[in-house]
mmCIF file of C-alpha atoms in Angstrom:
data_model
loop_
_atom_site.group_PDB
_atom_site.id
_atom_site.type_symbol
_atom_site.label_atom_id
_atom_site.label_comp_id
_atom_site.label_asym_id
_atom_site.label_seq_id
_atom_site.Cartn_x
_atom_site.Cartn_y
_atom_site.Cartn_z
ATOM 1 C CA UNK A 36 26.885 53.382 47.705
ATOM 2 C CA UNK A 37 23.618 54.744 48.417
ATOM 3 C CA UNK A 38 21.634 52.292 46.496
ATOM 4 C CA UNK A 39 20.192 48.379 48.007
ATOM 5 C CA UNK A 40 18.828 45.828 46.256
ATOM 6 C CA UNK A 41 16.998 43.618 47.713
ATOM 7 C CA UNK A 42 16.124 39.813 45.877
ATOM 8 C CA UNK A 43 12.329 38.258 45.682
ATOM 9 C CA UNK A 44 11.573 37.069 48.934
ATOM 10 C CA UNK A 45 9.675 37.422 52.046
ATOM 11 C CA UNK A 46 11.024 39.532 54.738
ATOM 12 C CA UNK A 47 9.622 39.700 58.480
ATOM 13 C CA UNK A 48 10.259 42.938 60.345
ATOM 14 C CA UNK A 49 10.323 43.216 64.071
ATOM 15 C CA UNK A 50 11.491 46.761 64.515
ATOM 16 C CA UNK A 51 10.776 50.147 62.929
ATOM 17 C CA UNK A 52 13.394 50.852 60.399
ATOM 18 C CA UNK A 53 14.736 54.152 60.750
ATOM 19 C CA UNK A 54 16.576 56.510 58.293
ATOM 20 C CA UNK A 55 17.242 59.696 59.944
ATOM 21 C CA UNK A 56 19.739 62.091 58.994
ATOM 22 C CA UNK A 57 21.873 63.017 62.013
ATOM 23 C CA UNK A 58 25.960 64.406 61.566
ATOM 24 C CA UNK A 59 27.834 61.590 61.033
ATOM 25 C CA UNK A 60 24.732 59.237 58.734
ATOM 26 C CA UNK A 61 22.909 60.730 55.590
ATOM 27 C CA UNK A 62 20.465 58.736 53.400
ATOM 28 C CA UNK A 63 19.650 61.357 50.872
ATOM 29 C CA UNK A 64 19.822 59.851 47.773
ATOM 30 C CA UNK A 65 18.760 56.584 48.857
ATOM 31 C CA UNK A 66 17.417 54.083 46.430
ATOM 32 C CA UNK A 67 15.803 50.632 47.620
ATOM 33 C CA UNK A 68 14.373 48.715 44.842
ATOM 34 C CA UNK A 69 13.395 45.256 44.719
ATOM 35 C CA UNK A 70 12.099 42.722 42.351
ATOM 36 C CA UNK A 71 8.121 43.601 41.839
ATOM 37 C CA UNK A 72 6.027 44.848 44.087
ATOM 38 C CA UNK A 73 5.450 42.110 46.118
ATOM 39 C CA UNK A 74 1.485 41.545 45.502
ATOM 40 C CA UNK A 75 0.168 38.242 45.858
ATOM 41 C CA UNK A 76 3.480 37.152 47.543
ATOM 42 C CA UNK A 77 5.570 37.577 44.200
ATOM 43 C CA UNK A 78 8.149 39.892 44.483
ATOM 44 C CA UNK A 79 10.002 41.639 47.017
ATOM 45 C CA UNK A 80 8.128 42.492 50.191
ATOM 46 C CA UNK A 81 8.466 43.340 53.750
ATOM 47 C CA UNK A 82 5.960 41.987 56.262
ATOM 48 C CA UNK A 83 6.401 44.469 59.068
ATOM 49 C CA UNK A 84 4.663 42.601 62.685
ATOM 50 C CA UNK A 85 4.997 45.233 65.301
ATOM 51 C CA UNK A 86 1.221 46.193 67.033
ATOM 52 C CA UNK A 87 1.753 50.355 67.302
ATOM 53 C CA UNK A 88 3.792 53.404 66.134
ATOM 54 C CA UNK A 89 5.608 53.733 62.724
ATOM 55 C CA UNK A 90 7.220 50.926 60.622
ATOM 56 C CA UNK A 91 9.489 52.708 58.760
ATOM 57 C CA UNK A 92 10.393 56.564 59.133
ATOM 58 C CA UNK A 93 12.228 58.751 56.720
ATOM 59 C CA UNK A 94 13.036 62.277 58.614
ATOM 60 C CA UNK A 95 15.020 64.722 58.482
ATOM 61 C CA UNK A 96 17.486 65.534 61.519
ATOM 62 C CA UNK A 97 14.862 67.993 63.007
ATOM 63 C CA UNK A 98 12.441 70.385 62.209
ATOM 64 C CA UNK A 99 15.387 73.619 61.856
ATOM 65 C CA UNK A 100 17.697 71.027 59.608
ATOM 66 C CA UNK A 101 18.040 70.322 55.826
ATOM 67 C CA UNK A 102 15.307 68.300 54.544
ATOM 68 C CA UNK A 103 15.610 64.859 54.013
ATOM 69 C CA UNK A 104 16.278 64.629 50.237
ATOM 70 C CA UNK A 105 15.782 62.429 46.637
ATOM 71 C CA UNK A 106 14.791 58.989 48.044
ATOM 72 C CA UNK A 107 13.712 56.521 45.678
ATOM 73 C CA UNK A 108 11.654 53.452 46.780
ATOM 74 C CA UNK A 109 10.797 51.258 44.148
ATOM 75 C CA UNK A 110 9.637 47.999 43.528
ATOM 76 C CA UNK A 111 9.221 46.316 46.835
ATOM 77 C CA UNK A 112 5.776 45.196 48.452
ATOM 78 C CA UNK A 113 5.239 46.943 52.295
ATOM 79 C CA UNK A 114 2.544 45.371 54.435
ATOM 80 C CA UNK A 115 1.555 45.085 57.835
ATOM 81 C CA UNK A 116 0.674 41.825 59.903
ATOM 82 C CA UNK A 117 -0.494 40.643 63.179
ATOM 83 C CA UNK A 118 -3.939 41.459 64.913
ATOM 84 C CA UNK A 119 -5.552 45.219 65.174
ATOM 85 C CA UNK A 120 -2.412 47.302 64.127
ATOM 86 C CA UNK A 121 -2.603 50.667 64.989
ATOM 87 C CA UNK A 122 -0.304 53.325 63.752
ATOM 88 C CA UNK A 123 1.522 54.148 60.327
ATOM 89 C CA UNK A 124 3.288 51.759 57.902
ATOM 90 C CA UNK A 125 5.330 54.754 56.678
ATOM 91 C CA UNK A 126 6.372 58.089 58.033
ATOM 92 C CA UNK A 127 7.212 61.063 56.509
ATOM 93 C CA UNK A 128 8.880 63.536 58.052
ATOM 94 C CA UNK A 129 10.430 66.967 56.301
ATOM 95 C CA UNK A 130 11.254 65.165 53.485
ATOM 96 C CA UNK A 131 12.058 66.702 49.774
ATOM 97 C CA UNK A 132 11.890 64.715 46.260
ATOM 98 C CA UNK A 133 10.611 61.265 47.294
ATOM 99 C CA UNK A 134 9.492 58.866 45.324
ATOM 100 C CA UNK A 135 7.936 55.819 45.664
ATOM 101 C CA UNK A 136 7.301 53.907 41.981
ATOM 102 C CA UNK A 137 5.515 50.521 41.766
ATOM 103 C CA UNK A 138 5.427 49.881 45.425
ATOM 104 C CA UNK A 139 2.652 47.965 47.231
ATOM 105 C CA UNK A 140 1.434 49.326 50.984
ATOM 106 C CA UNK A 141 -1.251 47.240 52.719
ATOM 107 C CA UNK A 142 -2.335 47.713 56.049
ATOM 108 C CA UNK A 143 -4.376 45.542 58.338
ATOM 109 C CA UNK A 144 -7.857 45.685 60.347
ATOM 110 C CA UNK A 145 -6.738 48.555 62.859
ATOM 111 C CA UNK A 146 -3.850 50.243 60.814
ATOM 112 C CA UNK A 147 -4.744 54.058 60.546
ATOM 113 C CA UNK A 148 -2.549 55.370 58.322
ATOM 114 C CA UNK A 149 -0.328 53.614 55.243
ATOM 115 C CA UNK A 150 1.698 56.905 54.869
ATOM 116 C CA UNK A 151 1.100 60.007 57.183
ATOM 117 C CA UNK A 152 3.537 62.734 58.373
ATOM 118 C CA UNK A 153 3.925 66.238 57.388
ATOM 119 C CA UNK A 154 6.514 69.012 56.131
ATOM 120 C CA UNK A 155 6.253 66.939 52.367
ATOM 121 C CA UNK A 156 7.589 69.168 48.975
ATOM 122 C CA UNK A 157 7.830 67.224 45.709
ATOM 123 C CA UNK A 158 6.628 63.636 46.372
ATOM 124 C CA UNK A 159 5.654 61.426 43.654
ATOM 125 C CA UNK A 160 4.009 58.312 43.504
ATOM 126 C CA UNK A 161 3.881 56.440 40.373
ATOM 127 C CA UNK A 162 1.729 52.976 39.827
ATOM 128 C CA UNK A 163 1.371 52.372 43.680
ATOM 129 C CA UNK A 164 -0.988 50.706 45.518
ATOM 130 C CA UNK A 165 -2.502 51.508 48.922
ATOM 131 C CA UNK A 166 -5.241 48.926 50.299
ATOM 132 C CA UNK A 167 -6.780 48.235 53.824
ATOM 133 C CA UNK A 168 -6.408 51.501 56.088
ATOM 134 C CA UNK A 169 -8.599 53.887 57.616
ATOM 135 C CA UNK A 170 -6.411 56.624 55.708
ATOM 136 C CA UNK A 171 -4.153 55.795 52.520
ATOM 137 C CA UNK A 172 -1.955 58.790 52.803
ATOM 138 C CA UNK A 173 -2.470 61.843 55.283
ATOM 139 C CA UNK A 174 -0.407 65.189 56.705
ATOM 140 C CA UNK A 175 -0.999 64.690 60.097
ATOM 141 C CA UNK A 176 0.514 66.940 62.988
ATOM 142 C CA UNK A 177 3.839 66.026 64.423
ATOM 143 C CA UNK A 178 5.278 67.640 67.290
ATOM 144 C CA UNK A 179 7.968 69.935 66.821
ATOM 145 C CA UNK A 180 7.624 70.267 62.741
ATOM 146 C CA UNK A 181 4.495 72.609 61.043
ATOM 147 C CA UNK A 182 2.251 71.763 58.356
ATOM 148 C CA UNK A 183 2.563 72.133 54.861
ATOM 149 C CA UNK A 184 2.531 69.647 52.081
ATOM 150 C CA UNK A 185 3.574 71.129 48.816
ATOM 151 C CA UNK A 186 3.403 69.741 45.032
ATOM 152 C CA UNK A 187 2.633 65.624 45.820
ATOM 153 C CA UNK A 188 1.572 64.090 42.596
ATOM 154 C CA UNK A 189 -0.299 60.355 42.195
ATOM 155 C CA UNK A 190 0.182 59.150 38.554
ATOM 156 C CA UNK A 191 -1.683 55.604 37.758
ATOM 157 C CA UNK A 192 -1.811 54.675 41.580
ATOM 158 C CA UNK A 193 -4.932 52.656 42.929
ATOM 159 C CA UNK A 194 -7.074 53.033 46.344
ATOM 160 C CA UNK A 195 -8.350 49.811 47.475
ATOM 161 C CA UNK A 196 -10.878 49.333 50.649
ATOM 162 C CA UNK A 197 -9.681 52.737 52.391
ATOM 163 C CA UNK A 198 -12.515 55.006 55.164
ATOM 164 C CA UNK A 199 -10.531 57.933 53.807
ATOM 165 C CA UNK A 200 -8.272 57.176 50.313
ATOM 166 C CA UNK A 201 -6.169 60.565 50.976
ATOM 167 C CA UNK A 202 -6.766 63.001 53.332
ATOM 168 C CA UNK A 203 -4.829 66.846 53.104
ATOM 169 C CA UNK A 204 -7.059 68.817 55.164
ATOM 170 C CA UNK A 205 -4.728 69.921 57.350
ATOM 171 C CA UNK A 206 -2.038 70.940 54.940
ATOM 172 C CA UNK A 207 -1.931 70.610 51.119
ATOM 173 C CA UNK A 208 -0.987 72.881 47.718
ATOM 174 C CA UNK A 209 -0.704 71.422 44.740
ATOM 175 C CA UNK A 210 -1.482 67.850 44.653
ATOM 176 C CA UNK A 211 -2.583 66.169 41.860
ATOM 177 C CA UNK A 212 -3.929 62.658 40.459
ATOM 178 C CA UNK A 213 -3.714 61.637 37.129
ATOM 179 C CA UNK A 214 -5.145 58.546 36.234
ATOM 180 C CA UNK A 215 -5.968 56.773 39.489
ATOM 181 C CA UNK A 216 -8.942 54.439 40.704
ATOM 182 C CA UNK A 217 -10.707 54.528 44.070
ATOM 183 C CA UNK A 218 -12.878 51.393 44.379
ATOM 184 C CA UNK A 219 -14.441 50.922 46.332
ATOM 185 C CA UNK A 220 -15.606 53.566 49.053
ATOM 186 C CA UNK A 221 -15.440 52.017 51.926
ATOM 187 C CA UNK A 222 -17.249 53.715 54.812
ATOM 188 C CA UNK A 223 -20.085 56.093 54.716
ATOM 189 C CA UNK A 224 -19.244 58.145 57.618
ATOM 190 C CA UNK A 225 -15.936 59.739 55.805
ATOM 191 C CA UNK A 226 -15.511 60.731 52.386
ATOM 192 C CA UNK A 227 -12.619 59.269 50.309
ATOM 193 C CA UNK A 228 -10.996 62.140 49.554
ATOM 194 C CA UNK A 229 -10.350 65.371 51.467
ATOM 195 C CA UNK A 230 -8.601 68.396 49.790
ATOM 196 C CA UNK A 231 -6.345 70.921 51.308
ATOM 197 C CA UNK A 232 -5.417 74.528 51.138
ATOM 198 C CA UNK A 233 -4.882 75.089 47.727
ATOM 199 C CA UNK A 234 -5.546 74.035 44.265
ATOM 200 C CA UNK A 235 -6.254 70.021 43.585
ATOM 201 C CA UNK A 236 -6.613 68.444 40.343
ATOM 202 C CA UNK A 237 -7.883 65.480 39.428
ATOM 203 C CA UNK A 238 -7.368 63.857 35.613
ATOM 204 C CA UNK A 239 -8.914 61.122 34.100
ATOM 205 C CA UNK A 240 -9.790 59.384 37.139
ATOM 206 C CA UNK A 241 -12.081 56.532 38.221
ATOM 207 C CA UNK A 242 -14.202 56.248 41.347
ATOM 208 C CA UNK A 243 -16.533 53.471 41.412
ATOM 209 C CA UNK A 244 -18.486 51.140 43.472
ATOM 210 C CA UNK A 245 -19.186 52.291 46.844
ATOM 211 C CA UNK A 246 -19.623 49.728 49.825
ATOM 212 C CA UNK A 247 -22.008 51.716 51.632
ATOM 213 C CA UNK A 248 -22.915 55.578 50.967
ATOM 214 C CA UNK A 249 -20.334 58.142 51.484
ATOM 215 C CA UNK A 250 -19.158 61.441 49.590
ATOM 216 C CA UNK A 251 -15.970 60.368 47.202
ATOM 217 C CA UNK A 252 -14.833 63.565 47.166
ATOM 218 C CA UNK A 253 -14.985 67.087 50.073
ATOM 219 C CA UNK A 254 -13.221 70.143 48.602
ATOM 220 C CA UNK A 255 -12.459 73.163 51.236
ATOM 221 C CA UNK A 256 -9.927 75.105 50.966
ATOM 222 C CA UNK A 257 -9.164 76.695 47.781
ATOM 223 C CA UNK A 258 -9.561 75.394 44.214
ATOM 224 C CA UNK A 259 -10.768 71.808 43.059
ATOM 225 C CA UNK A 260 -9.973 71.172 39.636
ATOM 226 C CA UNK A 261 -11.575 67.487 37.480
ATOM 227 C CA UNK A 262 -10.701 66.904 33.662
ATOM 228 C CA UNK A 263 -12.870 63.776 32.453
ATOM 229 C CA UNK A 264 -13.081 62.207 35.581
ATOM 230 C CA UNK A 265 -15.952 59.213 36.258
ATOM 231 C CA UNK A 266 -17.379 59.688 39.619
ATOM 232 C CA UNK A 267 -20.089 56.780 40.572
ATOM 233 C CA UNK A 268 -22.199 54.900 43.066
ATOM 234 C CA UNK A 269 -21.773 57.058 46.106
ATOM 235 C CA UNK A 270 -24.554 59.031 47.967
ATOM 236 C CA UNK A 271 -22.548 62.057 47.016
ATOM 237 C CA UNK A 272 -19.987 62.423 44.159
ATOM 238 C CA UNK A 273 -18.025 65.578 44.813
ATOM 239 C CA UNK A 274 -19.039 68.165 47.566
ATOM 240 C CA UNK A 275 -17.365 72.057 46.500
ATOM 241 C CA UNK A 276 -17.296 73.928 49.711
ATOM 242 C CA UNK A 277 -14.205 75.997 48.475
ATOM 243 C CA UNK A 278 -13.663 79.555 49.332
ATOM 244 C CA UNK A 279 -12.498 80.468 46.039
ATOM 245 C CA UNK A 280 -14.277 77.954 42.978
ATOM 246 C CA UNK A 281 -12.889 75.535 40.918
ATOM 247 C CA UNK A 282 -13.804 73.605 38.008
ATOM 248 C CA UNK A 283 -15.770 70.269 36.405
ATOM 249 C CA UNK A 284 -15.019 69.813 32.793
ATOM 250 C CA UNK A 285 -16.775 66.672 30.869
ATOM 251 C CA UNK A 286 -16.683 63.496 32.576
ATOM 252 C CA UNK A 287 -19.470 61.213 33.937
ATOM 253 C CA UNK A 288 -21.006 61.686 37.300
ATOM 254 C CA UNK A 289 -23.595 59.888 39.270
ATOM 255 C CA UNK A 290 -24.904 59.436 42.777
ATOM 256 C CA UNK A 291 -27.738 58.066 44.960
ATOM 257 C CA UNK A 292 -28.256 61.608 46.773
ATOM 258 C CA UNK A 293 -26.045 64.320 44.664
ATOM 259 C CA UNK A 294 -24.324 64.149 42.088
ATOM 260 C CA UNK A 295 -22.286 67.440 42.207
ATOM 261 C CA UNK A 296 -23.439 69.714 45.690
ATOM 262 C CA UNK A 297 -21.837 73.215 45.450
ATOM 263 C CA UNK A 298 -21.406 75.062 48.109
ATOM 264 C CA UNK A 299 -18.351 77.058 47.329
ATOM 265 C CA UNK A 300 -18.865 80.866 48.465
ATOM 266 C CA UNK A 301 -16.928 81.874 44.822
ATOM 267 C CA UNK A 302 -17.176 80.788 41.054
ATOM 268 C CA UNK A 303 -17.270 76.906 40.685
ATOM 269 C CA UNK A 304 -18.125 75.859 36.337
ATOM 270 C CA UNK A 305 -19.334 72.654 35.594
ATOM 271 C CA UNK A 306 -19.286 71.786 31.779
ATOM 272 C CA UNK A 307 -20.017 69.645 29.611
ATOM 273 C CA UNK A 308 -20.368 66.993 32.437
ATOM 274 C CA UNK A 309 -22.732 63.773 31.959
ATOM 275 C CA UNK A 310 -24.971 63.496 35.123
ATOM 276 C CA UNK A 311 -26.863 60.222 36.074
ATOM 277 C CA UNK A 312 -29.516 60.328 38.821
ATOM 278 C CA UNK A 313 -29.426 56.895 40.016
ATOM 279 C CA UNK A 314 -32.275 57.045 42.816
ATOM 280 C CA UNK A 315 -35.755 58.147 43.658
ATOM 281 C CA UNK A 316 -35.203 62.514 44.610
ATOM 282 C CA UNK A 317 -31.852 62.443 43.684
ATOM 283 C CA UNK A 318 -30.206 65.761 42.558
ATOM 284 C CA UNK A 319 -27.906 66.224 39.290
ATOM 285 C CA UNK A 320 -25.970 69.562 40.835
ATOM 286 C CA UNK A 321 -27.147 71.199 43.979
ATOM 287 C CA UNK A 322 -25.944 74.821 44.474
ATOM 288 C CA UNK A 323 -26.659 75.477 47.980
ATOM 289 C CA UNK A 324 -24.103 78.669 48.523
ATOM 290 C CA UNK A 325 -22.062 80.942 46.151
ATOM 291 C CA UNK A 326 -22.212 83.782 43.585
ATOM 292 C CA UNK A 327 -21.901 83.574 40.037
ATOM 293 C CA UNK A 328 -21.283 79.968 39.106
ATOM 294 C CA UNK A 329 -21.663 78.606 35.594
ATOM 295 C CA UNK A 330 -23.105 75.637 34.299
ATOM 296 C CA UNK A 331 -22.853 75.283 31.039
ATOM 297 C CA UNK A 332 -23.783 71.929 28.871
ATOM 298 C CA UNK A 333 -24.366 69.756 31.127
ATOM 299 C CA UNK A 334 -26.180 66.634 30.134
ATOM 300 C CA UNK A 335 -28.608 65.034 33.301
ATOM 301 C CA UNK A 336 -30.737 62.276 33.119
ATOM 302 C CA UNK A 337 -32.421 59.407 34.699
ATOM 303 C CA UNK A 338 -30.292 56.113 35.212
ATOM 304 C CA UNK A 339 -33.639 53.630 35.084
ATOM 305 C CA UNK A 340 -37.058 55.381 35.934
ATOM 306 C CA UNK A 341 -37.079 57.230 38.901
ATOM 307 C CA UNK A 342 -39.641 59.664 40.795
ATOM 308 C CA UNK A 343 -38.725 63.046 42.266
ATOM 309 C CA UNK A 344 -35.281 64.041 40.278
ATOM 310 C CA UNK A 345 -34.429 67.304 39.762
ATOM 311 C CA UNK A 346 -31.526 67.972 37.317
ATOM 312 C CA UNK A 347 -30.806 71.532 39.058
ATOM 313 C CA UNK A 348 -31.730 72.729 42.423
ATOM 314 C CA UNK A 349 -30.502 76.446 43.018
ATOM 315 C CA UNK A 350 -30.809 77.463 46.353
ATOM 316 C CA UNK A 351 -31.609 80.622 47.880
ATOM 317 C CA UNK A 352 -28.855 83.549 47.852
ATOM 318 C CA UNK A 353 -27.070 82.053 45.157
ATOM 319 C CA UNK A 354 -26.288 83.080 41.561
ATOM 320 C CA UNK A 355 -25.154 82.563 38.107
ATOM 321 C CA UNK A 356 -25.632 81.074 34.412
ATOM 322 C CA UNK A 357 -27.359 78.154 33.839
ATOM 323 C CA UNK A 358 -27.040 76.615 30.293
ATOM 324 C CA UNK A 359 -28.344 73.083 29.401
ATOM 325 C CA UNK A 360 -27.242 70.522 26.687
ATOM 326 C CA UNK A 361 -30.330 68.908 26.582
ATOM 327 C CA UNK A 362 -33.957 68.361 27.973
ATOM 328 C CA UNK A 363 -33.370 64.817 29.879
ATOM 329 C CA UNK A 364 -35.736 62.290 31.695
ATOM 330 C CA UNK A 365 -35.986 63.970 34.801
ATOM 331 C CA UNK A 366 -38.840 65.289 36.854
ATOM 332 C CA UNK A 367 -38.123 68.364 37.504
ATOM 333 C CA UNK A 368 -35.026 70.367 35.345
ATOM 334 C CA UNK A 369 -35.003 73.929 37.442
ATOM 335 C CA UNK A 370 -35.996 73.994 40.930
ATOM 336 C CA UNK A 371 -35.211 77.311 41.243
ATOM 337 C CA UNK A 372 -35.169 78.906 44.779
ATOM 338 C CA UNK A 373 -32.578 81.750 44.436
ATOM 339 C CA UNK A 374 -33.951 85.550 44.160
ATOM 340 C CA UNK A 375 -35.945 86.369 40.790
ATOM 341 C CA UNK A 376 -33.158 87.339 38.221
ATOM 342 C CA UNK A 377 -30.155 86.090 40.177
ATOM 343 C CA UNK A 378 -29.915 83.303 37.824
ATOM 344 C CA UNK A 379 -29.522 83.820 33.934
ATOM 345 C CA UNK A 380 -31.358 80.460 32.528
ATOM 346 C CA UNK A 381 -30.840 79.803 28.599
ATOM 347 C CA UNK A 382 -32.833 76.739 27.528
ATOM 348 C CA UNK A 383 -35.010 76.161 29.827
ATOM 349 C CA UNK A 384 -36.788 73.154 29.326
ATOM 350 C CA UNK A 385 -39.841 72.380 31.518
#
């Protein structure tokens, strides 16, 4: 019987708990499940109180094995005590079809990562909570295992006082977050969200009150993707430096510096996004790099009186279609830098 249940209570951890497939022990198939998540000490939760390394590690045998399959972790609060932590709460290593629903991970002043590791296909996390890291989930490089991270999906989860909410730089196709808050940023020296390799979506999803300024989300790689998505209070809201475009539809953006900075080398379309420009010389969209981008009606406009907005700044050696909804209260609509003609401009208001 693969699956534990484990009552309401407390539990103090001393050791890293280890499931590792070898010959003779498999956990695939593993369920744990408790009795609620274990926020504000109701529930089931595990206080883990070692200083360093990983608290609990899910792995496969090694890197040439099967993968560590279809564990289930649900309902159970994970958190990390004692005085300047350092390493993981959770690592995952070559791992297939986990899932994690309704579980609580909290980390303490030190912990780096809640959840890092790397050689991840088909991980879900539904309603779950990551607070107090300097990264909420990462792929990070482990010796003896590459780096890929393929089709993770975040549905309803929140990311509370995090440098860096989620961070697939290093490897990452597919991931996607539907519904999920980020509040607030927490550091201005890292943005909140770094994409990966390959296509990352992001649907109906809050970001809201920064501490200090930051960027909530940096896109490299290929393909960002965000369906009616609010993005506010940072110095920047999303930064596109994609090789190959992606796409804003709708949705509300503003920022102190930029709202939406475009730097992506190939196609990125913004449309029918609400833009707020929430301090003195602040930009609505800033295309600073690329070749045939569209922006299409868009809707920017002062949030309170400022001086020295600019709803579009096009800089030089870049082109495209400009479009836009409306004439708003804003200094400047067009500051248009880019080669004469480079730019078609329909409704140009000045």
């Amino acid at each position: 019987n693969k699956s534990v249940f484990v009552p309401a209570g407390s539990y103090l951890i001393n050791s890293t708990l280890t499931c590792v497939n070898t010959s003779s022990l498999k956990y695939d198939g593993l369920v744990v499940h408790g009795e609620g998540c274990g926020l504000n000490n109701v529930g089931t939760e595990f206080v883990f109180s070692t200083t360093s390394g990983q608290r609990w590690l899910f792995s496969a045998e090694s890197s040439s094995s099967a993968f560590l399959d279809r564990v289930v972790i649900r309902d159970i609060g994970l958190r990390i005590s004692g005085a300047s932590p350092s390493g993981s709460l959770i690592r995952l290593r070559r791992v297939f079809e986990i899932k994690f629903e309704n579980v609580y991970l909290r980390g303490n002043n030190g912990t780096e990562y809640l959840i890092d590791g790397n050689e991840w296909v088909d991980m879900r996390f539904d309603n779950c909570y990551f607070r107090d890291a300097d990264y909420g989930i990462a792929t990070v490089s482990v010796s003896g295992y590459t780096s890929f991270a393929n089709v993770i999906q975040f549905n309803a989860c929140t990311f509370d006082d995090l440098t860096t909410a989620t961070d697939f730089s290093l490897a990452g196709r597919s991931i996607k977050f539907d519904t999920c808050t980020w509040e607030p940023a927490e550091s201005g020296a890292a943005s909140a969200n770094l994409t990966g390799n390959y296509n990352t979506y992001f649907y109906n999803c809050w970001f809201g009150d920064a501490n200090t300024s930051g960027t909530w989300i940096t896109a490299a790689g290929e393909q960002l993707s965000l369906y009616d998505c609010e993005v506010l209070t940072g110095s920047v809201g999303v930064d596109i430096s994609t090789s190959f475009g992606g796409e804003i539809v709708r949705g509300r953006y503003q920022a102190d510096t930029v709202a939406i900075d475009i730097g992506a080398t190939r196609k990125v379309t913004v449309r029918g996004a609400r833009i707020l420009l929430a301090s003195d010389n602040s930009v609505g969209i800033d295309v600073t790099a690329g070749k045939s981008h569209c922006l299409v009606d868009n809707h920017v406009v002062e949030s309170g009186t400022r001086t020295g907005t600019i709803a579009y700044r096009l800089g030089s050696g870049t082109s495209g279609y400009l479009r836009d909804n409306n004439p708003g209260t804003v200094d400047t609509t067009i500051d248009n830098n880019a080669t004469a003609g480079a730019w078609t401009v329909v409704d140009q208001y000045t």
